[in-house]
Coordinates of C-alpha atoms and ligand atoms in Angstrom, one line a residue:
X1 CA 0.0 0.0 0.0
X2 CA 1.5 3.2 -1.1
X3 CA -0.7 5.5 1.0
X4 CA 0.1 6.4 4.6
X5 CA -3.5 5.6 5.5
X6 CA -6.2 3.6 3.8
X7 CA -9.5 5.4 3.9
X8 CA -12.6 3.3 3.7
X9 CA -15.3 4.3 1.3
X10 CA -18.2 4.0 3.7
X11 CA -16.4 5.5 6.6
X12 CA -14.5 8.3 5.1
X13 CA -13.9 9.7 8.5
X14 CA -12.4 6.5 9.8
X15 CA -9.1 5.3 8.5
X16 CA -7.1 2.2 8.9
X17 CA -3.4 2.6 9.5
X18 CA -0.8 0.7 7.4
X19 CA 0.3 -1.1 10.5
X20 CA -2.8 -3.2 10.1
X21 CA -3.1 -6.1 7.7
X22 CA -4.8 -5.3 4.4
X23 CA -8.6 -6.0 4.6
X24 CA -10.0 -8.3 2.0
X25 CA -13.8 -8.2 1.5
X26 CA -15.5 -11.2 -0.1
X27 CA -18.9 -10.4 -1.5
X28 CA -21.2 -13.4 -1.9
X29 CA -24.7 -13.1 -3.4
X30 CA -27.1 -15.8 -2.2
X31 CA -30.5 -16.8 -3.4
X32 CA -32.0 -20.0 -2.0
X33 CA -28.7 -21.4 -1.0
X34 CA -29.6 -23.2 2.2
X35 CA -27.9 -26.4 0.9
X36 CA -24.7 -24.6 0.0
X37 CA -24.0 -22.1 2.7
X38 CA -22.7 -24.3 5.5
X39 CA -20.4 -26.1 3.0
X40 CA -19.2 -22.9 1.5
X41 CA -18.5 -21.3 4.9
X42 CA -16.6 -24.4 6.1
X43 CA -14.4 -24.4 3.0
X44 CA -13.8 -20.6 3.2
X45 CA -12.7 -21.0 6.9
X46 CA -10.3 -23.8 6.0
X47 CA -8.9 -22.7 2.7
X48 CA -9.0 -18.9 3.0
X49 CA -9.3 -17.5 6.5
X50 CA -7.0 -19.9 8.4
X51 CA -4.4 -20.1 5.7
X52 CA -4.0 -16.5 4.4
X53 CA -2.9 -15.0 7.7
X54 CA -1.3 -11.9 6.1
X55 CA -4.7 -10.5 5.5
X56 CA -7.8 -9.6 7.5
X57 CA -11.1 -10.8 6.0
X58 CA -14.7 -9.9 5.9
X59 CA -17.2 -12.2 4.2
X60 CA -20.3 -10.3 3.1
X61 CA -23.3 -12.5 2.4
X62 CA -26.1 -10.7 0.4
X63 CA -29.4 -12.5 0.9
X64 CA -31.3 -11.7 -2.3
X65 CA -34.8 -12.3 -1.0
X66 CA -34.4 -16.1 -0.6
X67 CA -37.5 -18.1 0.1
X68 CA -35.8 -20.9 2.0
X69 CA -33.7 -20.9 5.2
X70 CA -30.8 -19.0 3.7
X71 CA -31.2 -15.9 5.9
X72 CA -31.5 -17.9 9.1
X73 CA -28.4 -19.8 8.3
X74 CA -26.5 -16.6 7.5
X75 CA -27.6 -15.1 10.9
X76 CA -26.3 -18.2 12.7
X77 CA -22.9 -18.1 10.8
X78 CA -22.6 -14.4 11.6
X79 CA -23.2 -15.1 15.3
X80 CA -20.2 -17.5 15.4
X81 CA -17.7 -15.4 13.5
X82 CA -17.6 -11.6 13.5
X83 CA -15.8 -11.6 10.1
X84 CA -19.1 -12.7 8.7
X85 CA -21.3 -9.8 7.7
X86 CA -24.6 -9.8 5.9
X87 CA -27.4 -7.8 4.4
X88 CA -30.8 -9.0 3.3
X89 CA -33.1 -7.6 0.6
X90 CA -36.8 -7.0 1.0
X91 CA -37.4 -9.3 -2.1
X92 CA -35.4 -10.9 -4.9
X93 CA -33.7 -8.2 -6.8
X94 CA -31.4 -10.4 -8.9
X95 CA -27.7 -11.3 -8.7
X96 CA -26.6 -8.0 -10.2
X97 CA -28.3 -6.0 -7.5
X98 CA -26.9 -8.3 -4.9
X99 CA -23.3 -7.8 -6.2
X100 CA -23.8 -4.0 -6.2
X101 CA -25.1 -4.0 -2.6
X102 CA -22.1 -6.1 -1.5
X103 CA -19.6 -3.9 -3.3
X104 CA -21.2 -0.8 -1.8
X105 CA -20.9 -2.2 1.8
X106 CA -17.4 -3.7 1.4
X107 CA -14.8 -1.8 3.3
X108 CA -11.8 -3.8 2.1
X109 CA -8.7 -2.6 0.4
X110 CA -9.3 -5.6 -1.9
X111 CA -12.7 -6.8 -2.8
X112 CA -13.6 -10.2 -4.3
X113 CA -16.9 -11.2 -5.8
X114 CA -17.7 -14.9 -5.5
X115 CA -20.7 -17.2 -5.9
X116 CA -21.5 -19.4 -2.9
X117 CA -21.9 -22.7 -4.9
X118 CA -18.2 -23.4 -4.9
X119 CA -18.1 -23.1 -8.7
X120 CA -15.6 -20.4 -8.0
X121 CA -12.6 -22.2 -6.5
X122 CA -11.6 -20.7 -3.1
X123 CA -8.0 -21.8 -3.6
X124 CA -7.7 -19.2 -6.3
X125 CA -8.1 -16.4 -3.8
X126 CA -4.5 -16.9 -2.7
X127 CA -3.1 -16.6 -6.2
X128 CA -5.3 -13.6 -6.9
X129 CA -4.0 -11.8 -3.8
X130 CA -0.4 -12.8 -4.7
X131 CA -0.9 -11.5 -8.2
X132 CA -2.2 -8.1 -6.9
X133 CA 0.7 -7.9 -4.4
X134 CA 3.1 -7.8 -7.4
X135 CA 1.6 -4.3 -7.9
X136 CA 1.4 -4.4 -11.7
X137 CA -2.3 -4.8 -12.0
X138 CA -5.5 -3.5 -10.4
X139 CA -7.8 -6.5 -10.9
X140 CA -7.4 -10.3 -11.2
X141 CA -10.4 -11.8 -13.0
X142 CA -11.1 -15.4 -13.9
X143 CA -12.5 -17.2 -16.9
X144 CA -13.6 -20.7 -17.5
X145 CA -11.8 -22.3 -20.4
X146 CA -14.2 -25.2 -20.6
X147 CA -17.9 -25.5 -20.3
X148 CA -17.9 -29.1 -19.2
X149 CA -21.1 -30.2 -17.5
X150 CA -23.1 -27.4 -19.0
X151 CA -25.9 -28.3 -21.4
X152 CA -24.7 -28.1 -25.1
X153 CA -27.4 -25.7 -26.2
X154 CA -26.5 -23.3 -23.4
X155 CA -22.8 -23.3 -24.4
X156 CA -23.7 -22.7 -28.0
X157 CA -25.9 -19.7 -27.2
X158 CA -23.3 -18.3 -24.9
X159 CA -20.7 -18.5 -27.6
X160 CA -23.0 -16.9 -30.1
X161 CA -23.7 -14.1 -27.6
X162 CA -20.0 -13.3 -27.1
X163 CA -19.4 -13.3 -30.9
X164 CA -22.3 -10.9 -31.5
X165 CA -21.6 -8.5 -28.6
X166 CA -17.9 -8.3 -29.4
X167 CA -18.8 -7.3 -32.9
X168 CA -21.3 -4.6 -32.0
X169 CA -19.9 -3.1 -28.8
X170 CA -16.8 -1.0 -28.1
X171 CA -16.4 -2.7 -24.7
X172 CA -14.5 -6.0 -24.9
X173 CA -16.3 -9.1 -23.5
X174 CA -14.2 -12.1 -22.7
X175 CA -15.8 -15.5 -23.5
X176 CA -16.2 -17.6 -20.3
X177 CA -15.5 -14.6 -18.0
X178 CA -16.9 -15.2 -14.5
X179 CA -18.0 -12.6 -12.0
X180 CA -15.4 -14.1 -9.7
X181 CA -12.7 -11.5 -9.5
X182 CA -10.5 -9.6 -7.0
X183 CA -10.3 -5.9 -7.3
X184 CA -8.4 -3.1 -5.7
X185 CA -10.4 -0.4 -4.0
X186 CA -10.0 2.0 -6.9
X187 CA -11.7 -0.4 -9.3
X188 CA -14.6 -1.0 -6.9
X189 CA -15.1 2.8 -6.5
X190 CA -15.2 3.2 -10.3
X191 CA -17.7 0.4 -10.6
X192 CA -19.9 2.0 -7.9
X193 CA -19.7 5.3 -9.6
X194 CA -21.8 3.9 -12.5
X195 CA -25.4 4.5 -11.3
X196 CA -27.0 2.3 -13.9
X197 CA -30.3 0.7 -12.9
X198 CA -30.0 -2.2 -15.3
X199 CA -26.6 -3.5 -14.4
X200 CA -24.6 -5.9 -16.5
X201 CA -21.5 -6.4 -14.4
X202 CA -19.5 -8.4 -17.0
X203 CA -19.6 -5.2 -19.2
X204 CA -19.3 -2.7 -16.3
X205 CA -16.1 -4.4 -15.1
X206 CA -14.6 -4.2 -18.6
X207 CA -15.9 -0.7 -19.2
X208 CA -14.2 0.9 -16.2
X209 CA -10.8 -0.3 -17.6
X210 CA -7.8 -0.7 -15.2
X211 CA -5.1 -3.3 -15.6
X212 CA -6.7 -6.7 -15.5
X213 CA -5.0 -10.1 -15.3
X214 CA -6.9 -13.2 -16.3
X215 CA -6.6 -16.5 -14.5
X216 CA -8.0 -19.5 -16.3
X217 CA -9.7 -22.6 -14.8
X218 CA -11.7 -25.6 -15.9
X219 CA -15.5 -25.4 -15.2
X220 CA -16.5 -26.9 -11.9
X221 CA -20.1 -28.1 -11.4
X222 CA -22.3 -26.9 -8.6
X223 CA -21.7 -28.8 -5.3
X224 CA -25.3 -28.7 -4.0
X225 CA -28.5 -26.9 -4.8
X226 CA -29.4 -25.9 -8.3
X227 CA -28.7 -23.1 -10.8
X228 CA -31.1 -20.1 -10.6
X229 CA -30.6 -19.3 -14.3
X230 CA -33.3 -20.8 -16.6
X231 CA -32.8 -20.5 -20.3
X232 CA -35.3 -17.7 -20.4
X233 CA -33.5 -15.7 -17.6
X234 CA -30.2 -16.1 -19.5
X235 CA -31.8 -14.9 -22.8
X236 CA -33.1 -11.8 -21.0
X237 CA -29.6 -11.3 -19.4
X238 CA -28.0 -11.5 -22.9
X239 CA -30.4 -8.9 -24.3
X240 CA -29.6 -6.8 -21.2
X241 CA -25.9 -7.0 -22.1
X242 CA -26.4 -6.1 -25.7
X243 CA -28.7 -3.1 -25.0
X244 CA -26.6 -1.8 -22.1
X245 CA -23.4 -1.8 -24.1
X246 CA -24.3 -1.2 -27.7
X247 CA -26.6 1.0 -29.7
X248 CA -25.9 -1.0 -32.8
X249 CA -29.4 -2.6 -32.9
X250 CA -30.9 0.9 -33.2
X251 CA -28.6 1.6 -36.1
X252 CA -29.5 -1.7 -37.6
X253 CA -33.1 -0.7 -37.8
X254 CA -32.1 2.6 -39.6
X255 CA -29.9 0.7 -42.0
X256 CA -32.4 -2.0 -42.9
X257 CA -35.2 0.6 -43.1
X258 CA -33.2 2.7 -45.6
X259 CA -32.3 -0.3 -47.7
X260 CA -35.9 -1.5 -47.8
X261 CA -37.2 2.0 -48.8
X262 CA -34.7 2.1 -51.7
X263 CA -35.7 -1.3 -52.9
X264 CA -39.4 -0.4 -52.6
X265 CA -38.8 2.7 -54.7
X266 CA -37.0 0.7 -57.4
X267 CA -39.8 -1.9 -57.4
X268 CA -42.4 0.9 -57.9
X269 CA -40.5 2.3 -60.9
X270 CA -40.3 -1.2 -62.4
X271 CA -44.0 -1.8 -61.9
X272 CA -44.9 1.6 -63.5
X273 CA -42.6 0.8 -66.5
X274 CA -44.1 -2.7 -66.9
X275 CA -47.7 -1.3 -66.7
X276 CA -46.9 1.2 -69.4
X277 CA -45.5 -1.4 -71.7
X278 CA -47.7 -4.4 -71.1
X279 CA -50.8 -2.9 -69.5
X280 CA -52.0 -3.7 -66.0
X281 CA -53.4 -7.2 -65.6
X282 CA -54.9 -7.9 -62.1
X283 CA -51.9 -10.0 -61.2
X284 CA -49.6 -9.2 -58.3
X285 CA -51.8 -9.9 -55.3
X286 CA -49.5 -12.4 -53.7
X287 CA -46.4 -10.2 -54.1
X288 CA -48.3 -7.3 -52.6
X289 CA -49.3 -9.4 -49.6
X290 CA -45.8 -10.7 -49.1
X291 CA -44.3 -7.2 -49.3
X292 CA -46.9 -5.8 -46.8
X293 CA -46.3 -8.6 -44.4
X294 CA -42.6 -8.3 -44.6
X295 CA -42.6 -4.6 -44.1
X296 CA -45.1 -4.9 -41.2
X297 CA -42.9 -7.5 -39.5
X298 CA -39.9 -5.3 -39.9
X299 CA -41.6 -2.2 -38.6
X300 CA -42.8 -4.1 -35.5
X301 CA -39.2 -5.5 -35.0
X302 CA -37.8 -2.0 -35.2
X303 CA -40.4 -0.6 -32.8
X304 CA -39.6 -3.4 -30.4
X305 CA -35.9 -2.6 -30.5
X306 CA -36.6 1.1 -29.9
X307 CA -38.9 0.0 -27.1
X308 CA -36.1 -1.9 -25.4
X309 CA -34.0 1.3 -25.2
X310 CA -37.0 3.5 -24.2
X311 CA -38.0 1.1 -21.4
X312 CA -34.5 1.2 -20.0
X313 CA -34.4 5.0 -20.3
X314 CA -37.7 5.1 -18.5
X315 CA -36.5 2.9 -15.6
X316 CA -33.4 4.9 -15.3
X317 CA -35.2 8.2 -15.3
X318 CA -37.5 7.0 -12.5
X319 CA -34.4 6.6 -10.3
X320 CA -35.7 3.7 -8.3
X321 CA -33.1 2.2 -5.9
X322 CA -31.2 -0.8 -7.3
X323 CA -32.2 -2.8 -4.1
X324 CA -34.1 -2.3 -0.8
X325 CA -32.3 -3.5 2.3
X326 CA -34.4 -5.0 5.0
X327 CA -31.9 -6.2 7.5
X328 CA -28.1 -6.1 8.1
X329 CA -25.4 -6.5 10.7
X330 CA -23.0 -4.1 8.9
X331 CA -22.2 -1.0 10.9
X332 CA -22.2 2.1 8.8
Ligands
UDP1 N1 -28.0 -15.5 -7.2 C1 -28.6 -14.3 -6.6 N2 -29.8 -13.9 -7.0 C2 -30.5 -14.5 -8.1 C3 -29.9 -15.6 -8.7 C4 -28.6 -16.1 -8.2 O1 -28.0 -13.8 -5.7 O2 -31.6 -14.0 -8.4 C5 -26.7 -16.0 -6.7 C6 -26.7 -17.5 -6.4 O3 -27.1 -17.7 -5.0 C7 -25.2 -17.8 -6.6 C8 -24.8 -16.9 -7.7 O4 -25.8 -15.8 -7.8 O5 -24.4 -17.5 -5.4 C9 -24.7 -17.6 -9.1 O6 -26.0 -18.3 -9.3 P1 -26.1 -19.7 -10.0 O7 -25.0 -20.6 -9.4 O8 -27.5 -20.2 -9.9 O9 -25.6 -19.4 -11.4 P2 -24.7 -20.3 -12.5 O10 -23.5 -20.6 -11.7 O11 -25.6 -21.4 -12.8 O12 -24.5 -19.3 -13.6
MG2 MG1 -23.3 -21.4 -10.0

């Protein structure tokens, strides 16, 4: 740490002297994870807290409106270990909101985002911290190099998504990138400075920049419980990513609209010439119908695309909070 004193974001008045060990905050969003939490906490104690003694830790569980015993389990864990902090939402706001809330409440010099299903290997935290200690990067991110254990159709759609978004967005999206990453305070502050209501963290992390090092690992299947991402939820998430980080679909409507108008004009001229030379028999009903339907479909598609952007602008303008907190043991 180059500074004399490390000033925490949430407690600008309070400061931690360099004599203390650096604080690492681990942010863990949880939704219906009663089966996973005890296992996860046990592994974290053994692999991270008791081994990495050069650092202080705080583990922030964000209960995203779980309907099972997740909150009760978190409360119990927090009673046993004061390093365990939590905050609980008034309803399910989604993983993005949970990550945002966790980052906002994290006081660490380094902050790590991590799922609690052990698909993000806790052993990697040590190498992430070691990499940051080399002082040549601000963020250590992870990416899966295999999608073993994932349904084939899901992998195919994920690959197509990355291909499309990288073509139409200025922000780079890394295929297989996880949300599992360790960031310096400066990166976290930059991420929190983006007040977007519709958050797509994979894009936000890349958009803020900073020197990022990528660690790779093979996909690991969930230890217990089940994935909260249905195919429909993932599709909506992909659309979210495209609309948040590219205006290309809007331009696509303009480009296609112009092309179709030019073609329609040409067609009209051809029809007039044909009518003048050969007269005007009552043919052409099918082609008329086809063209009308095609144009109608296209206009609706273009309207839909515009609608996606207008809806997001509307939600943003309303300035609703990203999440509502109901309960927490975090002192402000
Ligand atoms: N999660 C959440 N809110 C949600 C859905 C998921 O906080 O609405 C959490 C979940 O508890 C887990 C992480 O986000 O810790 C990743 O979810 P999951 O493992 O279901 O996703 P996958 O690994 O299948 O992409
Ligand atoms: Mg998972």
